[in-house]
Coordinates of C-alpha atoms in Angstrom, one line a residue:
X4 CA 24.8 -74.4 3.6
X5 CA 25.0 -70.9 4.9
X6 CA 21.4 -70.2 5.7
X7 CA 21.8 -70.9 9.4
X8 CA 24.7 -68.8 9.7
X9 CA 24.6 -65.1 11.0
X10 CA 24.4 -62.6 8.2
X11 CA 28.1 -61.3 9.0
X12 CA 29.4 -64.9 8.5
X13 CA 27.4 -65.3 5.2
X14 CA 29.1 -61.9 4.1
X15 CA 32.5 -63.3 5.1
X16 CA 31.8 -66.5 3.1
X17 CA 31.1 -64.4 0.1
X18 CA 34.1 -62.3 0.6
X19 CA 36.3 -65.4 0.9
X20 CA 34.8 -66.8 -2.5
X21 CA 35.8 -63.6 -4.1
X22 CA 39.3 -63.4 -2.7
X23 CA 40.2 -67.0 -3.6
X24 CA 38.8 -66.8 -7.0
X25 CA 41.7 -64.3 -7.6
X26 CA 44.1 -66.4 -5.7
X27 CA 43.3 -69.4 -7.9
X28 CA 43.9 -67.3 -10.9
X29 CA 47.3 -66.2 -9.6
X30 CA 48.2 -69.6 -8.3
X31 CA 48.1 -71.2 -11.7
X32 CA 49.9 -68.3 -13.6
X33 CA 52.3 -66.7 -11.1
X34 CA 55.4 -68.8 -11.7
X35 CA 55.1 -68.7 -15.3
X36 CA 54.5 -65.0 -15.3
X37 CA 57.7 -64.4 -13.2
X38 CA 59.9 -66.6 -15.4
X39 CA 58.6 -66.1 -18.9
X40 CA 57.3 -62.4 -18.7
X41 CA 59.5 -60.9 -15.7
X42 CA 62.8 -62.5 -16.8
X43 CA 63.5 -64.3 -13.5
X44 CA 65.0 -67.7 -13.3
X45 CA 63.4 -70.8 -11.6
X46 CA 65.9 -70.6 -8.8
X47 CA 65.4 -66.9 -8.3
X48 CA 61.7 -67.6 -7.9
X49 CA 62.4 -70.5 -5.4
X50 CA 64.7 -68.1 -3.3
X51 CA 61.9 -65.4 -3.3
X52 CA 59.4 -67.9 -2.1
X53 CA 61.6 -69.2 0.6
X54 CA 62.4 -65.7 1.8
X55 CA 58.7 -65.0 1.9
X56 CA 58.1 -68.0 3.8
X57 CA 60.6 -67.2 6.4
X58 CA 59.3 -63.7 6.8
X59 CA 55.7 -64.9 7.2
X60 CA 56.8 -67.4 9.7
X61 CA 58.6 -64.8 11.9
X62 CA 55.9 -62.1 11.6
X63 CA 52.8 -64.2 11.9
X64 CA 52.2 -64.0 15.8
X65 CA 53.3 -60.3 16.3
X66 CA 50.9 -59.4 13.4
X67 CA 48.2 -61.3 15.1
X68 CA 48.6 -59.1 18.1
X69 CA 48.1 -56.1 15.7
X70 CA 44.7 -57.6 15.0
X71 CA 43.9 -57.7 18.7
X72 CA 44.9 -54.1 19.3
X73 CA 43.3 -52.6 16.2
X74 CA 40.3 -54.8 16.1
X75 CA 40.3 -57.6 13.6
X76 CA 38.0 -55.8 11.0
X77 CA 40.5 -52.9 10.6
X78 CA 43.6 -55.2 10.6
X79 CA 42.0 -57.6 8.0
X80 CA 41.1 -54.7 5.8
X81 CA 44.3 -53.0 6.2
X82 CA 46.3 -56.2 5.3
X83 CA 43.9 -56.9 2.2
X84 CA 44.8 -53.5 0.9
X85 CA 48.5 -54.2 1.2
X86 CA 48.2 -57.4 -0.6
X87 CA 46.3 -55.5 -3.5
X88 CA 49.2 -53.1 -3.6
X89 CA 51.8 -55.8 -3.7
X90 CA 49.9 -57.8 -6.4
X91 CA 49.6 -54.7 -8.6
X92 CA 53.4 -54.1 -7.9
X93 CA 54.3 -57.6 -9.3
X94 CA 53.5 -56.2 -12.8
X95 CA 56.5 -53.9 -12.4
X96 CA 59.0 -56.6 -11.6
X97 CA 62.1 -56.4 -13.8
X98 CA 64.7 -57.5 -11.3
X99 CA 65.4 -60.1 -8.7
X100 CA 66.0 -57.7 -5.8
X101 CA 62.6 -55.9 -6.5
X102 CA 60.8 -59.5 -6.6
X103 CA 62.3 -60.4 -3.3
X104 CA 61.2 -57.2 -1.7
X105 CA 57.6 -57.4 -3.1
X106 CA 57.5 -61.2 -1.9
X107 CA 58.7 -60.3 1.6
X108 CA 56.0 -57.5 1.9
X109 CA 53.3 -60.0 0.5
X110 CA 54.2 -62.5 3.1
X111 CA 53.8 -59.9 5.9
X112 CA 50.5 -58.9 4.5
X113 CA 49.4 -62.5 4.2
X114 CA 50.4 -63.5 7.7
X115 CA 48.6 -60.5 9.1
X116 CA 45.4 -61.2 7.2
X117 CA 45.4 -64.8 8.5
X118 CA 45.5 -63.9 12.0
X119 CA 43.1 -61.1 11.5
X120 CA 40.5 -63.4 9.8
X121 CA 40.8 -66.0 12.5
X122 CA 40.0 -63.3 15.1
X123 CA 37.2 -62.0 13.1
X124 CA 35.7 -65.4 12.7
X125 CA 35.9 -65.7 16.6
X126 CA 34.4 -62.3 16.9
X127 CA 31.4 -62.7 14.5
X128 CA 30.5 -66.4 14.9
X129 CA 29.0 -68.0 17.9
X130 CA 31.4 -70.1 19.8
X131 CA 29.8 -73.2 18.9
X132 CA 29.8 -72.3 15.1
X133 CA 33.5 -71.2 14.8
X134 CA 34.8 -74.5 13.5
X135 CA 31.7 -75.0 11.3
X136 CA 32.4 -71.4 9.8
X137 CA 35.9 -72.3 9.2
X138 CA 34.7 -75.4 7.4
X139 CA 32.3 -73.5 5.2
X140 CA 35.1 -71.0 4.5
X141 CA 37.3 -73.8 3.4
X142 CA 34.7 -75.1 1.0
X143 CA 34.2 -71.5 -0.4
X144 CA 38.1 -71.5 -0.8
X145 CA 38.2 -74.6 -2.8
X146 CA 35.3 -73.4 -5.0
X147 CA 36.9 -70.0 -5.6
X148 CA 40.3 -71.5 -6.2
X149 CA 38.9 -73.9 -8.8
X150 CA 37.1 -71.3 -10.7
X151 CA 40.1 -69.0 -10.5
X152 CA 42.5 -71.8 -11.9
X153 CA 39.9 -72.5 -14.7
X154 CA 40.0 -68.8 -15.7
X155 CA 43.8 -69.1 -15.7
X156 CA 43.4 -71.4 -18.8
X157 CA 42.5 -68.5 -20.9
X158 CA 45.6 -66.5 -19.8
X159 CA 47.9 -69.4 -20.3
X160 CA 46.4 -70.3 -23.7
X161 CA 47.0 -66.7 -24.9
X162 CA 50.3 -66.5 -23.2
X163 CA 51.0 -62.7 -23.8
X164 CA 52.5 -60.2 -21.3
X165 CA 49.6 -57.8 -21.5
X166 CA 47.2 -60.5 -20.7
X167 CA 49.3 -61.8 -17.6
X168 CA 49.3 -58.2 -16.3
X169 CA 45.6 -57.9 -16.6
X170 CA 45.2 -61.1 -14.7
X171 CA 47.5 -59.8 -12.0
X172 CA 45.5 -56.6 -11.7
X173 CA 42.3 -58.6 -11.6
X174 CA 43.7 -60.4 -8.5
X175 CA 44.6 -57.2 -7.1
X176 CA 40.9 -55.9 -7.8
X177 CA 39.7 -59.1 -5.8
X178 CA 41.5 -57.9 -2.6
X179 CA 40.0 -54.6 -3.0
X180 CA 36.4 -56.1 -3.4
X181 CA 37.1 -58.3 -0.4
X182 CA 38.2 -55.4 1.8
X183 CA 35.2 -53.5 0.7
X184 CA 32.7 -56.5 1.8
X185 CA 34.5 -56.7 5.1
X186 CA 34.5 -52.9 5.7
X187 CA 31.1 -52.0 4.8
X188 CA 28.2 -54.2 6.0
X189 CA 30.1 -56.4 8.8
X190 CA 29.7 -55.6 12.5
X191 CA 32.7 -54.2 14.0
X192 CA 34.6 -56.6 16.5
X193 CA 35.9 -54.4 19.3
X194 CA 39.6 -54.2 19.8
X195 CA 41.3 -55.3 23.0
X196 CA 43.5 -52.5 24.5
X197 CA 46.9 -53.6 25.7
X198 CA 46.1 -52.5 29.3
X199 CA 43.2 -55.1 29.6
X200 CA 44.3 -58.0 27.2
X201 CA 47.0 -60.6 27.5
X202 CA 50.6 -59.4 26.7
X203 CA 51.7 -59.3 23.1
X204 CA 54.0 -62.4 23.6
X205 CA 51.4 -64.4 25.5
X206 CA 51.2 -67.1 22.5
X207 CA 54.9 -67.4 22.3
X208 CA 55.1 -68.0 26.1
X209 CA 52.5 -70.6 26.0
X210 CA 54.7 -73.6 25.5
X211 CA 52.0 -76.3 25.3
X212 CA 50.3 -74.2 22.7
X213 CA 53.5 -73.9 20.7
X214 CA 54.0 -77.7 21.1
X215 CA 50.5 -78.2 19.4
X216 CA 51.5 -75.8 16.7
X217 CA 54.7 -77.8 16.0
X218 CA 52.8 -81.3 15.9
X219 CA 50.1 -79.7 13.7
X220 CA 52.9 -78.4 11.4
X221 CA 54.0 -82.0 10.9
X222 CA 50.4 -83.0 10.1
X223 CA 50.2 -80.1 7.7
X224 CA 52.7 -81.6 5.5
X225 CA 49.7 -83.3 3.9
X226 CA 49.3 -80.4 1.5
X227 CA 52.9 -80.8 0.0
X228 CA 52.3 -84.5 0.0
X229 CA 49.2 -84.1 -2.3
X230 CA 50.7 -81.3 -4.3
X231 CA 54.2 -82.3 -4.7
X232 CA 55.1 -85.7 -3.4
X233 CA 52.4 -87.9 -4.8
X234 CA 52.4 -86.4 -8.3
X235 CA 56.3 -86.9 -8.3
X236 CA 55.9 -90.4 -7.1
X237 CA 53.2 -91.4 -9.7
X238 CA 55.3 -89.9 -12.4
X239 CA 58.6 -91.2 -11.5
X240 CA 58.3 -94.4 -9.4
X241 CA 55.1 -96.1 -10.6
X242 CA 53.8 -97.3 -14.0
X243 CA 50.5 -95.5 -13.6
X244 CA 49.4 -93.3 -16.3
X245 CA 50.3 -89.6 -15.7
X246 CA 46.7 -88.4 -16.3
X247 CA 45.9 -90.1 -12.9
X248 CA 47.8 -87.2 -11.4
X249 CA 45.0 -84.9 -12.4
X250 CA 42.4 -87.4 -11.2
X251 CA 43.8 -87.6 -7.7
X252 CA 44.1 -83.8 -7.4
X253 CA 40.5 -83.5 -8.4
X254 CA 39.4 -86.1 -6.1
X255 CA 41.0 -84.2 -3.2
X256 CA 39.2 -81.0 -4.2
X257 CA 35.9 -82.5 -4.7
X258 CA 36.0 -84.4 -1.4
X259 CA 36.7 -81.3 0.6
X260 CA 33.8 -79.4 -1.1
X261 CA 31.5 -82.3 -0.3
X262 CA 32.7 -83.5 3.0
X263 CA 34.6 -80.8 5.0
X264 CA 31.5 -79.6 6.9
X265 CA 30.5 -83.2 7.8
X266 CA 34.0 -84.2 8.9
X267 CA 34.4 -81.0 11.2
X268 CA 31.3 -82.0 13.3
X269 CA 32.3 -82.8 16.9
X270 CA 35.6 -80.7 16.8
X271 CA 33.9 -77.6 18.3
X272 CA 35.3 -78.7 21.7
X273 CA 38.7 -79.6 22.8
X274 CA 38.2 -83.2 23.4
X275 CA 36.7 -83.6 20.0
X276 CA 39.3 -81.6 18.2
X277 CA 42.1 -83.5 20.0
X278 CA 40.6 -86.8 18.7
X279 CA 40.4 -85.4 15.3
X280 CA 44.1 -84.6 15.4
X281 CA 45.0 -88.1 16.5
X282 CA 42.7 -89.8 13.9
X283 CA 44.2 -87.4 11.1
X284 CA 47.8 -88.6 12.2
X285 CA 46.6 -92.2 11.8
X286 CA 45.0 -91.8 8.4
X287 CA 47.8 -89.9 7.0
X288 CA 50.1 -92.6 8.1
X289 CA 47.7 -95.1 6.6
X290 CA 47.8 -93.1 3.3
X291 CA 51.7 -93.3 3.4
X292 CA 51.7 -97.1 3.9
X293 CA 49.4 -97.5 1.0
X294 CA 51.6 -95.5 -1.1
X295 CA 54.5 -97.6 0.0
X296 CA 52.9 -100.7 -1.4
X297 CA 52.7 -99.1 -4.7
X298 CA 56.5 -99.4 -4.9
X299 CA 56.1 -103.1 -5.6
X300 CA 52.9 -103.4 -7.7
X301 CA 51.9 -102.7 -11.1
X302 CA 49.1 -102.0 -13.6
X303 CA 45.5 -101.9 -12.1
X304 CA 46.7 -102.8 -8.8
X305 CA 48.7 -99.6 -8.5
X306 CA 46.1 -97.4 -9.9
X307 CA 43.6 -98.8 -7.3
X308 CA 45.9 -98.4 -4.4
X309 CA 46.8 -94.8 -5.5
X310 CA 43.1 -94.0 -5.5
X311 CA 42.8 -95.6 -2.0
X312 CA 45.8 -93.5 -0.8
X313 CA 44.3 -90.3 -2.1
X314 CA 40.9 -90.8 -0.5
X315 CA 42.4 -91.8 3.0
X316 CA 44.8 -88.8 2.6
X317 CA 42.0 -86.4 1.9
X318 CA 39.9 -87.7 5.0
X319 CA 43.0 -87.3 7.2
X320 CA 43.5 -83.7 5.8
X321 CA 40.1 -82.7 6.5
X322 CA 40.3 -84.1 10.2
X323 CA 43.6 -82.2 10.6
X324 CA 41.9 -78.8 9.6
X325 CA 39.0 -79.2 11.7
X326 CA 41.0 -80.3 14.7
X327 CA 43.6 -77.5 14.3
X328 CA 40.4 -74.9 14.1
X329 CA 38.8 -76.3 17.2
X330 CA 42.1 -76.4 19.3
X331 CA 43.3 -73.0 18.3
X332 CA 40.1 -71.3 19.0
X333 CA 39.6 -73.0 22.4
X334 CA 43.1 -72.6 23.8
X335 CA 43.3 -68.8 23.0
X336 CA 42.6 -66.8 26.2
X337 CA 40.0 -63.7 25.9
X338 CA 41.4 -61.0 24.2
X339 CA 44.1 -62.9 22.3
X340 CA 42.3 -64.5 19.4
X341 CA 44.4 -62.5 16.9
X342 CA 47.9 -63.6 18.1
X343 CA 46.8 -67.0 18.8
X344 CA 45.4 -67.4 15.4
X345 CA 48.5 -65.9 14.1
X346 CA 50.6 -68.4 15.9
X347 CA 48.3 -71.2 14.8
X348 CA 49.0 -70.1 11.3
X349 CA 52.7 -70.9 11.8
X350 CA 51.9 -74.6 11.7
X351 CA 50.7 -74.5 8.0
X352 CA 53.6 -72.1 7.1
X353 CA 56.3 -74.4 8.7
X354 CA 54.7 -77.4 7.1
X355 CA 54.7 -75.8 3.6
X356 CA 58.4 -74.7 4.2
X357 CA 59.7 -78.1 5.4
X358 CA 57.5 -80.6 3.7
X359 CA 58.7 -80.2 -0.1
X360 CA 62.4 -80.7 0.9
X361 CA 61.6 -83.5 3.5
X362 CA 59.4 -85.6 1.2
X363 CA 61.5 -85.2 -2.0
X364 CA 64.6 -86.4 -0.1
X365 CA 62.9 -89.0 2.1
X366 CA 59.8 -90.5 0.7
X367 CA 60.4 -90.3 -3.1
X368 CA 64.2 -91.5 -3.3
X369 CA 63.9 -94.1 -0.6
X370 CA 60.7 -95.7 -2.0
X371 CA 58.8 -97.8 0.4
X372 CA 61.1 -97.4 3.4
X373 CA 60.8 -93.5 2.9
X374 CA 57.0 -93.6 2.9
X375 CA 57.0 -95.8 6.1
X376 CA 59.3 -93.4 7.8
X377 CA 57.1 -90.5 6.7
X378 CA 54.0 -92.4 8.2
X379 CA 55.7 -92.8 11.4
X380 CA 56.1 -89.0 11.5
X381 CA 52.5 -88.5 10.9
X382 CA 51.5 -91.2 13.3
X383 CA 53.8 -89.7 16.2
X384 CA 52.5 -86.2 15.7
X385 CA 48.9 -87.2 15.7
X386 CA 49.3 -89.2 18.8
X387 CA 51.0 -86.5 20.6
X388 CA 48.4 -83.9 20.0
X389 CA 45.9 -85.0 22.8
X390 CA 48.8 -84.8 25.1
X391 CA 49.7 -81.4 24.2
X392 CA 46.1 -80.2 24.6
X393 CA 46.0 -82.0 28.2
X394 CA 49.4 -80.3 29.1
X395 CA 48.0 -76.9 28.2
X396 CA 45.1 -77.4 30.7
X397 CA 47.6 -78.1 33.5
X398 CA 49.9 -75.3 32.4
X399 CA 47.0 -72.9 32.4
X400 CA 45.9 -73.9 35.7
X401 CA 49.4 -73.5 37.3
X402 CA 49.8 -70.1 35.5
X403 CA 46.5 -69.0 37.1
X404 CA 47.6 -70.3 40.6
X405 CA 51.0 -68.4 40.3
X406 CA 49.1 -65.1 39.4
X407 CA 46.9 -65.6 42.4
X408 CA 49.8 -66.1 44.7
X409 CA 51.4 -63.0 43.4
X410 CA 48.2 -61.0 43.7

């Protein structure tokens, strides 16, 4: 899978595998540690995550500019080290204010590393291999997360504070190892001085790009749909057995590992990436329509429809990811990959923030009308993405013409 990639990209794939193994471990135990061992309430954890989400959203683009100015290697390593510190600091949480402070700093570090990693990919991977590299990294992410969540089963079975603390410190160690793999052995991508690169606010002034980010954020709601809405729907609104929830989640992960690279083919250019966005919206809408049918079915029919919905959903999810990668790389001007990748990360961040509330107040309580309204959201967003891409070309041409007139 990685044999044809440059050595630097192969090293980045391995670093991602190490990093996400730790992330998977924390993903499975974090909430339980904070509530059972640190003494926080579920509501306090929720507030902390909301604050972290807002902080991450606001800082994403400016921190991407930091990656452009310092160089993506240095910025990525720096933010990874900061994540190691904040993860270790979680072992000392005893109060709500301390948790919120750590969560906010963690969000800053996470936003910064996203933009820096995107710029690093753009710097070390050939232009026609950037999307494929992203696809391979996503496969590595799923594998690492799965292994980490499997190891978390040991921690959950023992259920002792000292074991939770060891797991948190192990996750902190994976950030240190990842930083070492990036710092030593990868070619340095040169920084872009402020005097020669685009302004620090170029991405935030790029209205067509921000329109794409907003539309992609709507499509990114597929994550909460898979992790929150569908499990709740299966458990509360259908007669399907609850073990089917685990089957649907495994189906999603396995499909990404097996198919993401193949689905990403053809999205290296703007036209192909825009088509992928449109198809993603159509497929995610179709998945919602199938879920709507399960409001009035029962037994084996419901189980079959849920499996079909999960399969259609994950194909739409993979197309959305691949299309977003291609568009975000191609629309970024030279010297601004960091800030544009940071701005692009806002799409997933906004989707993660909005989707749980929207889906749990729209799709699940309203039943099939709610799922059909959700389908309309996905369909509209996917349809408008090619238009946003075309408008960006017109906007870029008019901006260049104004600059020439001023000169």
